[in-house]
Coordinates of C-alpha atoms in Angstrom, one line a residue:
Chain A
M923 CA -108.9 43.7 31.4
P924 CA -108.2 40.2 31.7
C925 CA -105.0 39.4 29.8
E926 CA -106.8 36.4 27.9
A927 CA -109.4 39.0 26.6
R928 CA -106.7 41.4 25.5
Y929 CA -104.7 39.0 24.0
A930 CA -108.0 37.7 22.0
S931 CA -108.5 41.2 20.7
L932 CA -104.9 41.8 19.7
S933 CA -105.0 38.2 18.1
Q934 CA -108.2 39.1 16.1
Q935 CA -106.8 42.4 15.1
K936 CA -103.3 41.0 13.8
H937 CA -104.3 37.5 12.2
G938 CA -107.8 38.1 11.5
A939 CA -108.7 34.2 10.8
A940 CA -106.8 31.1 12.2
M941 CA -103.6 29.8 10.5
S942 CA -100.9 28.1 11.3
T943 CA -97.4 30.0 12.1
N944 CA -94.1 29.4 10.5
P945 CA -91.4 28.7 13.0
D946 CA -89.2 30.6 11.2
L947 CA -91.3 33.8 12.1
L948 CA -92.0 32.7 15.4
R949 CA -88.4 32.4 16.4
G950 CA -87.0 35.8 17.7
S951 CA -90.7 37.3 18.3
L952 CA -91.3 35.1 21.0
E953 CA -89.4 36.9 23.8
P954 CA -91.4 40.1 23.1
I955 CA -94.5 38.5 23.3
V956 CA -93.8 37.3 26.2
L957 CA -92.6 40.3 27.8
E958 CA -95.7 41.4 26.7
V959 CA -98.2 38.8 28.1
I960 CA -96.2 39.1 31.5
A961 CA -96.9 43.1 31.3
G962 CA -100.3 42.1 30.6
G963 CA -100.6 40.7 33.9
A964 CA -99.5 36.7 33.5
T965 CA -97.2 35.6 36.2
Y966 CA -96.4 31.6 35.8
G967 CA -95.9 29.3 33.0
Y968 CA -99.5 27.9 32.5
E969 CA -101.2 31.3 32.4
I970 CA -98.7 33.0 30.1
A971 CA -99.1 29.9 27.6
K972 CA -102.6 29.8 27.7
A973 CA -102.5 33.8 27.0
I974 CA -100.5 33.8 24.0
G975 CA -102.5 30.8 23.0
E976 CA -105.6 32.6 23.2
A977 CA -104.5 35.5 21.5
S978 CA -102.9 33.7 19.0
H979 CA -105.6 31.1 18.6
G980 CA -103.0 28.6 19.6
K981 CA -100.7 29.6 16.5
L982 CA -97.8 30.8 18.2
L983 CA -97.3 27.9 20.7
A984 CA -97.7 24.9 18.8
Q985 CA -96.3 23.3 21.9
E986 CA -96.5 24.8 25.3
G987 CA -93.3 23.5 26.5
T988 CA -91.6 26.1 23.8
L989 CA -92.4 29.0 26.2
Y990 CA -90.4 27.7 28.9
P991 CA -86.5 28.0 27.2
A992 CA -88.0 31.9 26.5
L993 CA -89.1 32.4 29.9
H994 CA -85.6 31.1 31.4
R995 CA -83.6 33.1 28.5
L996 CA -85.4 36.4 29.5
E997 CA -84.6 35.6 33.4
K998 CA -81.2 34.8 32.7
K999 CA -80.7 37.8 30.9
G1000 CA -82.2 39.7 33.9
W1001 CA -85.5 40.9 31.8
L1002 CA -87.5 38.9 34.2
A1003 CA -87.5 37.9 38.0
A1004 CA -89.1 35.0 39.4
D1005 CA -90.5 34.0 42.9
W1006 CA -91.7 30.7 44.0
D1007 CA -94.9 30.3 45.6
V1008 CA -97.7 28.1 46.4
S1009 CA -100.9 27.4 43.8
P1010 CA -104.3 26.9 45.0
E1011 CA -103.9 23.4 44.4
G1012 CA -100.7 23.2 46.7
R1013 CA -98.4 22.9 44.1
K1014 CA -95.1 24.9 43.9
R1015 CA -95.5 27.5 41.3
K1016 CA -92.8 30.1 40.1
H1017 CA -94.2 33.5 39.1
Y1018 CA -92.5 35.8 36.8
R1019 CA -92.4 39.6 36.8
L1020 CA -90.7 42.0 34.7
T1021 CA -87.8 43.7 35.8
P1022 CA -87.1 47.4 35.4
L1023 CA -84.5 46.1 32.8
G1024 CA -87.1 43.8 31.1
K1025 CA -89.5 47.0 31.3
K1026 CA -86.7 49.0 29.4
Q1027 CA -86.1 46.1 26.8
R1028 CA -89.9 45.5 26.2
A1029 CA -90.6 49.5 25.1
A1030 CA -87.4 48.5 23.1
L1031 CA -88.7 45.7 21.4
R1032 CA -92.1 47.4 20.7
A1033 CA -90.5 50.1 19.1
E1034 CA -88.4 47.8 16.8
W1035 CA -91.2 45.5 16.0
T1036 CA -93.2 48.6 15.3
E1037 CA -90.9 49.8 12.7
F1038 CA -90.0 46.3 11.5
S1039 CA -93.5 45.3 10.8
R1040 CA -94.0 48.9 9.1
M1041 CA -91.2 47.9 6.9
V1042 CA -92.3 44.5 6.0
N1043 CA -96.1 45.7 5.5
G1044 CA -94.7 48.1 3.4
V1045 CA -92.7 45.3 1.3
L1046 CA -95.6 42.9 1.1
G1047 CA -98.0 46.0 0.3
M1048 CA -99.8 45.9 3.5
E1049 CA -99.3 49.4 4.4
R1050 CA -103.2 50.1 5.2
V1051 CA -102.8 47.1 7.8
V1052 CA -102.6 49.1 11.3
V1053 CA -100.9 47.0 13.9
G1054 CA -101.6 48.1 17.2
W1055 CA -100.5 47.3 20.7
V1056 CA -102.5 47.4 23.5
S1057 CA -100.5 49.2 26.1
Chain B
M413 CA -87.3 14.1 38.5
K414 CA -83.6 14.1 38.1
D415 CA -81.7 13.9 34.5
E416 CA -78.9 11.4 34.2
S417 CA -78.6 11.9 30.7
I418 CA -75.9 14.4 30.6
P419 CA -73.1 14.0 33.9
L420 CA -73.2 17.7 35.2
P421 CA -70.1 18.7 37.3
P422 CA -70.4 19.3 41.0
G423 CA -72.2 22.8 42.1
N424 CA -75.8 23.6 42.7
P425 CA -77.4 22.4 39.5
A426 CA -79.8 19.6 41.5
Q427 CA -81.6 22.4 42.9
S428 CA -82.2 24.2 39.6
R429 CA -83.1 21.0 38.0
D430 CA -85.6 20.8 40.5
E431 CA -87.2 24.1 40.1
I432 CA -87.4 23.4 36.5
A433 CA -89.1 20.4 37.1
A434 CA -91.5 21.8 39.5
E435 CA -92.5 24.6 37.2
I436 CA -93.1 22.1 34.3
A437 CA -95.0 19.9 36.8
D438 CA -97.4 22.7 37.5
H439 CA -97.9 23.8 34.0
L440 CA -99.1 20.0 33.0
A441 CA -101.1 19.8 36.4
A442 CA -102.7 23.2 35.9
A443 CA -103.4 21.9 32.1
E444 CA -104.7 18.4 33.6
A445 CA -107.0 20.2 35.7
E446 CA -108.4 22.8 33.3
L447 CA -109.0 19.7 30.6
T448 CA -110.6 17.4 33.8
K449 CA -112.7 20.6 34.6
R450 CA -114.0 20.3 30.9
G451 CA -114.6 16.7 30.8
S452 CA -111.9 14.8 29.9
T453 CA -110.8 11.9 32.3
T454 CA -107.7 11.9 33.9
D455 CA -105.9 9.9 31.9
E456 CA -107.4 12.0 28.6
A457 CA -106.3 15.2 30.3
R458 CA -102.9 14.1 31.2
E459 CA -102.3 13.0 27.9
T460 CA -103.7 15.7 26.2
A461 CA -101.5 18.3 28.6
R462 CA -98.5 16.6 27.6
K463 CA -99.4 16.6 24.2
K464 CA -99.8 19.9 24.0
F465 CA -96.7 20.7 26.0
G466 CA -94.2 18.9 24.0
D467 CA -91.1 16.7 24.6
V468 CA -90.7 17.4 28.8
E469 CA -87.4 16.3 28.7
K470 CA -86.3 18.2 26.0
I471 CA -87.6 21.6 27.3
K472 CA -86.2 20.4 30.8
Q473 CA -83.0 20.0 29.4
T474 CA -82.9 23.1 27.4
C475 CA -84.1 25.1 30.2
Y476 CA -81.4 23.7 32.5
W477 CA -78.7 24.5 30.2
I478 CA -80.1 28.2 29.5
Q479 CA -79.7 28.6 33.3
N480 CA -76.6 26.6 33.9
G481 CA -74.9 26.3 30.3
E482 CA -72.3 29.1 31.1
T483 CA -71.8 27.6 34.7
I484 CA -71.6 23.9 32.8
M485 CA -69.1 25.1 30.0
L486 CA -66.8 27.1 32.1
R487 CA -66.6 24.1 34.7
W488 CA -66.2 21.8 31.9
T489 CA -63.6 23.9 30.5
L490 CA -62.2 23.9 33.8
V491 CA -62.2 20.3 34.0
S492 CA -60.9 19.8 30.8
L493 CA -58.3 22.3 31.1
A494 CA -57.7 20.5 34.5
A495 CA -57.7 17.2 32.7
V496 CA -55.4 18.2 29.8
L497 CA -53.0 19.7 32.1
C498 CA -53.3 16.5 33.9
I499 CA -52.8 14.5 30.7
L500 CA -50.0 17.0 29.8
L501 CA -48.5 16.8 33.0
G502 CA -48.9 13.1 32.8
L503 CA -47.6 12.8 29.4
S504 CA -44.8 14.9 30.6
V505 CA -44.1 12.6 33.8
L506 CA -44.7 9.7 31.4
G507 CA -42.1 11.3 29.0
N508 CA -39.9 12.0 31.6
W509 CA -40.2 8.8 33.4
R510 CA -39.7 7.1 29.8
T511 CA -36.8 9.8 29.2
Q512 CA -35.6 9.1 32.4
S513 CA -36.2 5.2 31.9
Q514 CA -34.4 5.4 28.8
L515 CA -31.5 7.3 30.9
A516 CA -31.6 5.2 33.5
D517 CA -31.2 2.3 30.9
E518 CA -28.8 3.6 29.2
M519 CA -26.8 4.8 32.4
G520 CA -27.2 1.1 33.6
K521 CA -25.5 -0.1 29.9
L522 CA -22.7 2.5 30.5
S523 CA -22.3 1.4 34.0
S524 CA -22.3 -2.3 32.9
E525 CA -19.8 -1.5 30.0
L526 CA -17.7 0.3 32.4
K527 CA -18.2 -2.7 35.0
A528 CA -17.4 -5.0 31.8
L529 CA -14.5 -2.6 30.9
A530 CA -12.8 -2.9 34.5
A531 CA -13.6 -6.4 34.7
A532 CA -11.7 -7.0 31.3
K533 CA -9.1 -4.3 32.4
Q534 CA -8.5 -6.6 35.3
T535 CA -8.4 -9.8 33.6
S536 CA -6.0 -8.2 30.9
P537 CA -2.7 -9.6 30.8
P538 CA -0.7 -7.3 32.3
A539 CA 1.5 -4.5 30.2
P540 CA 4.5 -6.3 28.6
Q541 CA 7.4 -6.6 30.4
P542 CA 11.0 -5.2 28.8
P543 CA 12.2 -7.5 26.6
E544 CA 15.0 -10.0 27.7
I545 CA 16.8 -12.9 26.2
T546 CA 16.8 -15.9 28.3
G547 CA 17.9 -19.7 27.7
V548 CA 20.3 -22.5 28.2
I549 CA 24.0 -22.8 27.4
Y550 CA 24.8 -26.2 26.2
A551 CA 27.7 -27.9 25.3
G552 CA 27.0 -30.1 22.2
S553 CA 23.6 -31.2 23.4
K554 CA 20.9 -29.8 25.0
D555 CA 21.0 -32.3 27.8
K556 CA 24.4 -30.9 28.6
P557 CA 24.0 -27.5 30.1
V558 CA 27.0 -25.8 31.1
A559 CA 26.8 -24.6 34.9
G560 CA 28.2 -21.4 35.3
A561 CA 29.1 -20.5 31.8
R562 CA 29.8 -16.7 31.1
V563 CA 27.5 -14.9 28.7
A564 CA 27.9 -12.0 27.3
I565 CA 25.3 -9.4 25.4
L566 CA 26.3 -7.7 22.6
G567 CA 24.8 -5.2 20.4
K568 CA 24.6 -4.9 17.1
D569 CA 28.0 -2.6 17.0
G570 CA 29.7 -5.2 19.0
T571 CA 29.7 -3.6 22.2
V572 CA 28.6 -5.5 25.3
V573 CA 25.6 -4.0 26.9
R574 CA 25.5 -7.0 29.6
R575 CA 27.2 -9.5 31.5
T576 CA 25.7 -12.7 33.0
A577 CA 26.5 -16.2 34.0
C578 CA 24.6 -19.4 33.7
D579 CA 23.2 -21.0 37.3
E580 CA 23.7 -24.6 38.0
K581 CA 21.2 -25.6 35.3
G582 CA 23.0 -24.0 32.5
I583 CA 20.3 -21.3 32.5
Y584 CA 21.1 -17.4 32.1
R585 CA 18.9 -14.2 31.8
S586 CA 20.2 -11.1 30.0
G587 CA 17.4 -9.0 32.3
P588 CA 15.8 -6.0 30.9
L589 CA 17.1 -5.0 27.3
E590 CA 15.8 -2.3 25.2
A591 CA 14.2 -3.0 21.5
G592 CA 17.0 -3.7 18.9
D593 CA 19.5 -6.3 17.8
Y594 CA 21.6 -8.2 20.1
F595 CA 24.1 -11.0 20.0
M596 CA 25.3 -13.3 22.6
T597 CA 28.8 -14.9 23.1
S598 CA 30.0 -17.4 25.1
P599 CA 33.3 -19.1 25.5
I600 CA 33.9 -22.6 23.8
Q601 CA 33.8 -25.3 26.4
N602 CA 36.7 -27.4 26.2
A603 CA 38.3 -25.9 23.1
P604 CA 41.3 -27.6 21.8
A605 CA 44.6 -25.9 22.3
P606 CA 45.6 -23.4 20.4
Y607 CA 41.7 -22.4 20.7
S608 CA 41.4 -21.6 24.5
K609 CA 40.2 -18.4 23.8
L610 CA 38.1 -19.2 21.2
I611 CA 34.3 -18.1 21.6
T612 CA 30.9 -18.7 20.2
Q613 CA 28.6 -15.9 18.6
S614 CA 24.9 -16.5 18.2
Q615 CA 23.1 -15.5 15.1
P616 CA 21.4 -12.1 15.6
I617 CA 18.1 -11.5 18.0
F618 CA 15.9 -9.2 17.3
L619 CA 14.2 -7.8 20.3
H620 CA 11.0 -5.4 20.2
S621 CA 9.3 -3.8 23.0
A622 CA 6.3 -6.5 23.1
S623 CA 8.9 -9.2 22.7
G624 CA 8.8 -10.3 26.6
S625 CA 11.1 -13.0 27.3
V626 CA 12.7 -14.5 23.7
P627 CA 14.0 -17.7 24.5
F628 CA 17.3 -18.4 23.0
D629 CA 19.8 -21.6 23.7
L630 CA 23.4 -21.3 22.6
D631 CA 25.6 -24.3 21.9
A632 CA 29.2 -23.6 23.3
A633 CA 30.9 -26.9 22.2
Y634 CA 33.5 -26.4 19.8
H635 CA 32.0 -28.3 16.5
A636 CA 35.1 -28.5 14.3
G637 CA 36.7 -30.8 11.9
G638 CA 40.1 -30.8 10.8
L639 CA 42.7 -30.4 7.7
K640 CA 45.5 -33.0 7.5
L641 CA 47.9 -31.3 4.9
N642 CA 50.8 -33.5 2.7
V643 CA 52.6 -32.5 -0.2
S644 CA 53.3 -34.7 -3.1
R645 CA 57.1 -34.1 -2.7
N646 CA 59.6 -32.1 -0.7
L647 CA 59.8 -28.8 -1.5
P648 CA 62.2 -27.0 -3.6
M649 CA 66.0 -26.5 -2.3
V650 CA 68.9 -25.8 -3.9
R651 CA 72.5 -24.6 -2.2
K652 CA 75.4 -23.9 -4.4
E653 CA 78.0 -23.2 -2.2
G654 CA 79.8 -19.6 -2.4
K655 CA 76.9 -18.8 -5.1
Y656 CA 73.2 -19.2 -3.9
L657 CA 70.7 -20.5 -2.0
I658 CA 67.7 -21.5 -3.3
S659 CA 64.9 -22.3 -0.7
S660 CA 61.3 -22.4 -0.6
R661 CA 58.4 -22.8 1.6
L662 CA 54.6 -23.5 1.4
S663 CA 52.0 -21.5 3.1
V664 CA 48.5 -23.0 3.6
W665 CA 46.0 -20.5 4.7
A666 CA 42.4 -21.8 5.2
L667 CA 39.8 -18.9 5.2
R668 CA 36.4 -19.1 7.1
S669 CA 33.9 -16.4 7.4
R670 CA 33.0 -18.4 10.5
Q671 CA 35.8 -17.5 12.1
R672 CA 36.7 -14.0 13.4
N673 CA 39.1 -12.5 15.5
Q674 CA 36.4 -10.1 16.8
P675 CA 32.6 -10.5 17.0
W676 CA 30.8 -10.1 14.0
T677 CA 28.7 -6.7 13.7
A678 CA 25.6 -5.7 11.5
K679 CA 28.2 -3.6 9.5
E680 CA 29.7 -6.5 7.7
K681 CA 29.0 -9.2 5.2
S682 CA 26.6 -11.7 7.0
P683 CA 29.0 -14.8 7.5
E684 CA 27.9 -18.4 5.8
A685 CA 26.9 -19.8 8.6
W686 CA 25.9 -19.5 12.9
P687 CA 27.4 -19.8 14.8
I688 CA 30.6 -18.2 14.2
Y689 CA 34.0 -18.4 16.7
C690 CA 36.1 -16.0 17.6
H691 CA 39.7 -15.7 18.3
P692 CA 42.3 -13.2 18.8
D693 CA 44.6 -15.0 16.5
F694 CA 42.2 -14.7 13.7
S695 CA 43.3 -11.0 12.9
I696 CA 41.4 -9.0 11.0
H697 CA 42.5 -6.4 8.2
P698 CA 40.2 -3.3 8.8
P699 CA 39.0 -0.8 5.8
G700 CA 41.7 1.0 4.4
N701 CA 44.7 -1.4 5.2
E702 CA 47.0 -1.7 2.4
S703 CA 50.4 -3.5 2.5
R704 CA 53.6 -1.8 1.9
W705 CA 53.4 -2.2 -1.6
G706 CA 50.3 -1.0 -2.0
V707 CA 48.2 -4.0 -1.9
K708 CA 44.8 -3.2 -0.7
L709 CA 44.1 -5.8 2.1
E710 CA 40.3 -4.5 2.5
G711 CA 37.6 -7.1 1.8
I712 CA 40.2 -10.0 2.2
S713 CA 39.1 -12.5 4.9
P714 CA 41.6 -12.4 7.4
A715 CA 40.3 -15.3 9.4
F716 CA 42.3 -17.7 8.5
H717 CA 44.9 -20.8 10.0
A718 CA 47.9 -20.7 8.6
L719 CA 50.4 -23.4 8.4
R720 CA 54.0 -23.5 6.9
L721 CA 56.2 -26.0 5.5
Q722 CA 59.5 -25.0 5.1
A723 CA 61.9 -26.8 2.3
G724 CA 64.3 -29.2 4.2
E725 CA 61.7 -30.0 7.0
D726 CA 60.9 -33.4 5.7
R727 CA 57.2 -32.1 5.6
A728 CA 56.6 -31.1 8.9
F729 CA 53.8 -28.3 8.9
F730 CA 54.6 -25.6 11.1
D731 CA 51.8 -23.4 13.2
R732 CA 53.0 -20.5 14.4
S733 CA 50.8 -20.5 17.7
S734 CA 50.9 -24.3 18.3
G735 CA 54.5 -25.5 17.0
E736 CA 54.5 -28.3 14.7
S737 CA 51.4 -29.1 13.4
A738 CA 50.2 -30.9 10.1
T739 CA 46.5 -30.3 11.0
M740 CA 44.0 -27.1 10.8
I741 CA 41.1 -27.0 13.2
L742 CA 38.1 -25.6 11.4
P743 CA 34.4 -25.2 11.6
P744 CA 32.2 -27.5 9.8
G745 CA 31.7 -26.5 6.1
D746 CA 33.3 -25.5 3.2
T747 CA 36.2 -24.1 3.3
D748 CA 38.6 -21.9 0.9
I749 CA 41.9 -22.9 1.2
E750 CA 45.0 -21.0 -0.5
A751 CA 48.2 -22.6 -0.9
T752 CA 51.3 -20.8 -1.9
L753 CA 54.6 -21.8 -2.7
L754 CA 57.3 -19.1 -1.8
L755 CA 60.4 -19.4 -3.4
S756 CA 63.6 -17.1 -2.6
I757 CA 67.1 -16.9 -3.5
V758 CA 69.9 -15.4 -1.4
P759 CA 73.7 -15.1 -2.2
L760 CA 76.1 -17.3 0.0
D761 CA 79.9 -16.3 0.7
E762 CA 82.5 -19.0 1.0
R763 CA 81.8 -19.9 4.4
G764 CA 77.9 -20.5 3.5
E765 CA 76.9 -17.3 5.2
I766 CA 74.3 -14.9 3.8
V767 CA 75.7 -12.2 1.9
V768 CA 73.3 -9.0 2.4
P769 CA 73.9 -5.5 1.3
R770 CA 74.6 -3.2 4.1
A771 CA 71.4 -1.0 3.3
T772 CA 69.3 -4.2 3.1
Y773 CA 70.4 -5.2 6.7
N774 CA 69.9 -1.5 7.9
R775 CA 66.2 -1.9 6.7
F776 CA 65.8 -5.4 8.2
R777 CA 67.6 -4.2 11.4
S778 CA 65.3 -1.5 11.4
M779 CA 62.2 -2.9 11.0
M780 CA 62.8 -6.2 12.9
P781 CA 64.7 -4.5 16.4
D782 CA 63.4 -7.5 18.4
V783 CA 66.0 -9.7 16.5
R784 CA 68.7 -7.0 15.9
D785 CA 71.1 -8.2 18.8
E786 CA 70.5 -11.7 18.7
L787 CA 72.0 -11.7 14.8
P788 CA 75.6 -12.7 14.6
V789 CA 76.6 -10.1 12.1
R790 CA 79.9 -9.7 10.2
D791 CA 81.4 -7.2 8.1
T792 CA 82.4 -8.3 4.5
A793 CA 85.7 -7.1 3.1
E794 CA 83.9 -4.9 0.6
G795 CA 82.6 -3.0 3.1
N796 CA 79.2 -2.1 1.8
T797 CA 77.9 -6.0 2.7
R798 CA 77.4 -7.8 5.7
T799 CA 77.0 -11.5 6.4
V800 CA 74.1 -13.0 8.7
P801 CA 73.8 -17.0 9.2
A802 CA 72.1 -19.0 6.9
S803 CA 70.0 -20.1 9.7
V804 CA 68.4 -16.9 10.3
F805 CA 67.2 -17.1 6.4
D806 CA 65.5 -20.4 7.5
D807 CA 64.0 -19.7 11.0
E808 CA 62.5 -16.4 10.5
S809 CA 59.3 -15.4 8.9
N810 CA 58.5 -14.9 5.8
Y811 CA 58.7 -11.1 6.0
V812 CA 62.7 -11.5 7.4
W813 CA 62.9 -14.2 4.7
M814 CA 61.7 -11.8 2.1
Q815 CA 63.7 -8.7 3.4
L816 CA 66.6 -10.7 3.2
S817 CA 66.4 -11.8 -0.2
G818 CA 65.1 -8.8 -1.7
G819 CA 65.1 -8.1 -5.6
R820 CA 63.1 -9.5 -8.5
S821 CA 64.9 -9.0 -11.6
W822 CA 64.9 -12.7 -12.7
A823 CA 61.5 -13.3 -11.4
S824 CA 60.0 -12.8 -14.6
K825 CA 62.2 -15.5 -16.3
I826 CA 60.4 -18.1 -13.5
K827 CA 57.0 -19.2 -14.9
G828 CA 53.8 -19.3 -12.8
F829 CA 55.6 -17.0 -9.9
S830 CA 54.6 -13.3 -9.2
E831 CA 55.5 -11.2 -6.4
Y832 CA 54.6 -11.4 -2.9
D833 CA 54.8 -8.7 -0.3
G834 CA 54.7 -11.2 2.8
M835 CA 51.8 -9.6 4.2
H836 CA 49.0 -11.1 3.2
V837 CA 47.7 -14.5 2.1
V838 CA 45.6 -13.8 -0.9
P839 CA 46.6 -11.2 -2.9
P840 CA 43.6 -10.2 -5.0
G841 CA 43.0 -12.4 -8.4
L842 CA 44.8 -15.5 -7.0
P843 CA 42.5 -18.5 -7.2
Q844 CA 41.2 -20.4 -4.4
Q845 CA 40.5 -23.8 -4.1
R846 CA 37.7 -25.2 -1.6
A847 CA 37.8 -28.1 0.5
T848 CA 34.9 -29.4 3.0
V849 CA 35.4 -29.7 6.4
K850 CA 33.2 -32.1 8.2
D851 CA 32.4 -32.1 11.8
G852 CA 34.5 -34.4 13.8
Q853 CA 36.5 -35.6 11.0
F854 CA 39.7 -34.8 9.3
T855 CA 40.0 -33.9 5.7
R856 CA 43.0 -35.1 4.2
I857 CA 44.4 -33.1 1.3
V858 CA 47.7 -33.2 -0.5
F859 CA 49.4 -30.3 -2.1
E860 CA 50.7 -30.7 -5.5
I861 CA 54.2 -29.5 -5.5
P862 CA 55.2 -29.2 -9.3
E863 CA 58.1 -31.1 -10.5
G864 CA 61.4 -29.3 -11.9
I865 CA 60.9 -26.0 -10.0
E866 CA 64.6 -26.0 -9.1
E867 CA 65.8 -26.6 -12.3
E868 CA 64.0 -24.0 -13.9
V869 CA 64.7 -21.5 -11.4
E870 CA 68.6 -22.4 -11.7
R871 CA 68.3 -22.0 -15.3
A872 CA 66.9 -18.3 -14.7
I873 CA 69.6 -17.1 -12.8
E874 CA 72.4 -19.1 -14.5
S875 CA 70.9 -17.3 -17.8
T876 CA 70.9 -14.0 -16.1
P877 CA 74.0 -11.9 -16.4
E878 CA 72.9 -9.9 -13.4
I879 CA 73.1 -12.2 -11.1
E880 CA 76.9 -12.9 -11.7
G881 CA 77.5 -10.3 -8.8
F882 CA 75.7 -11.2 -5.0
D883 CA 74.3 -7.6 -5.1
T884 CA 72.4 -8.3 -8.5
L885 CA 71.3 -11.7 -7.2
I886 CA 70.0 -10.4 -3.8
Q887 CA 67.7 -8.1 -5.6
S888 CA 66.1 -10.9 -7.7
G889 CA 63.6 -11.3 -4.6
F890 CA 61.2 -13.6 -3.4
F891 CA 58.5 -15.1 -5.2
R892 CA 55.3 -16.9 -5.2
R893 CA 53.4 -19.5 -7.1
P894 CA 50.0 -20.8 -6.2
I895 CA 49.8 -24.5 -5.4
T896 CA 46.6 -26.7 -6.0
F897 CA 46.0 -29.7 -3.8
R898 CA 43.4 -32.8 -3.6
V899 CA 41.4 -34.3 -1.2
V900 CA 42.5 -37.9 -0.6
G901 CA 40.3 -38.5 1.8
Y902 CA 38.4 -38.2 5.4
E903 CA 39.3 -39.8 8.9
P904 CA 37.9 -39.4 12.3
M905 CA 39.3 -36.9 14.6
E906 CA 40.7 -38.2 17.7
K907 CA 38.8 -37.4 21.0

């Protein structure tokens, strides 16, 4: 399953309809999303951004450039590793992949997010909404 | 594309910055390509891609700081620390330099002061020399220095501490002396007889440790005037053969504090003027001296000139030192003059000799041993008296005269006379007169000898029963009476 398709289904499950995202809500949640997108098969920046945009209907990344700081923070933390390659068009391209540590952190973050979202949904009366992640 | 907005410390940031730029460029190119593929023009695609991406430079810078922030911060921290250290070191060096500079300035100032002090010390006057007295001995005026004049430096107690002599220019130097009071003496030049031994004594000269050389000139000329004496009439003298001899003599004493027989000292009352003249004949009664009759002589100025006029000598004043003289040579100034008429009565025998009781004679001889063998003595028939020539009575001193004519029982009957011990000139309480002596002039004075003294004495003797016998008459004594004088004029002294 291509990542764009997976993200599209995910996005449809989570949000249902298009809506703008509060940056305060996005801050802190972008890194788990990036990890999840990379785990889904995206490897370089534009591809990752496109996957997130498609999955969130363009709501999570109002500006694609905000992806790169998150990528570099994860790389700096050692959760991602990067390799340079050449695109079909002949440009240098940086490909990211999950490191073992990144994989562990992705699992932990998923668990935290599930628990967090359940608590928030409970508070907001949205207990019935099922947020599921495609593994 | 390089970011030049933030200067980064050296290291390996350039590659990271290029990688970020390449990564973003790849993103934008991919986005443009897709938009172009969807029908957008190249420019539209570029613009849309950039618009969707956001602030490219800000993203680059953020990524760069994420990748290199710690290193940059560490480097900047190190650089800052180094800078701070350098600043501190610089400040320290500057402070140290300023301190050293100030210290150097202070040292420079101190050095300058020391140099100035050393220079001042070198240029300051030398330590004061021990004090000394130096000057000229001259005779009368300073254009007449006395070559070879002897000079004595005396301490305040009169002791000689230094002797020296003048050079050919009359200049003397005492040499180094200790601080204190000093006097100078020098012999009087061309002093008239009988004052060949006369010396002049200066006023006190005080030397302190910083006096240095104290100039002092001394006049060694004999500045003097004189008194020419006369009497208003011949002195009383009555001779009754076989009975008695009344004789008299006039003693004149000139008293000057400027005349002494030895140098003045600080223990004594200051003289009336300086310099003073010292001569051995100007005898001094030291404190405690008394006459044989208990008259205290202390305080009586003994610096005197004495002239004596004896009855029958036709007004020829006699000076024991110089022989007959009617003049006194004295320092200029006021002079106290004491004149006393001495009157005595001695018994005479038929041969005209003086009859003396044996006891009186023996006392006389014991007190005057030098004239003992020269006296032609003859025992009287009574055995208790002896006789001596009347010439002895006339020629001997007042003392001998008094001894030969001892006794005073009738004296109270003669008005104006009193006892006289023959030892001093001015018994306390007797009046004195003052005459002025002028330098280079004689002051002529006349003593007023009262009229009728002889008759007064004769009446006293004749009316006294006790004097019928020689013994009683001899005991009647030897008396004195103050005599006044008057100044009759001045005349130049002969050179």
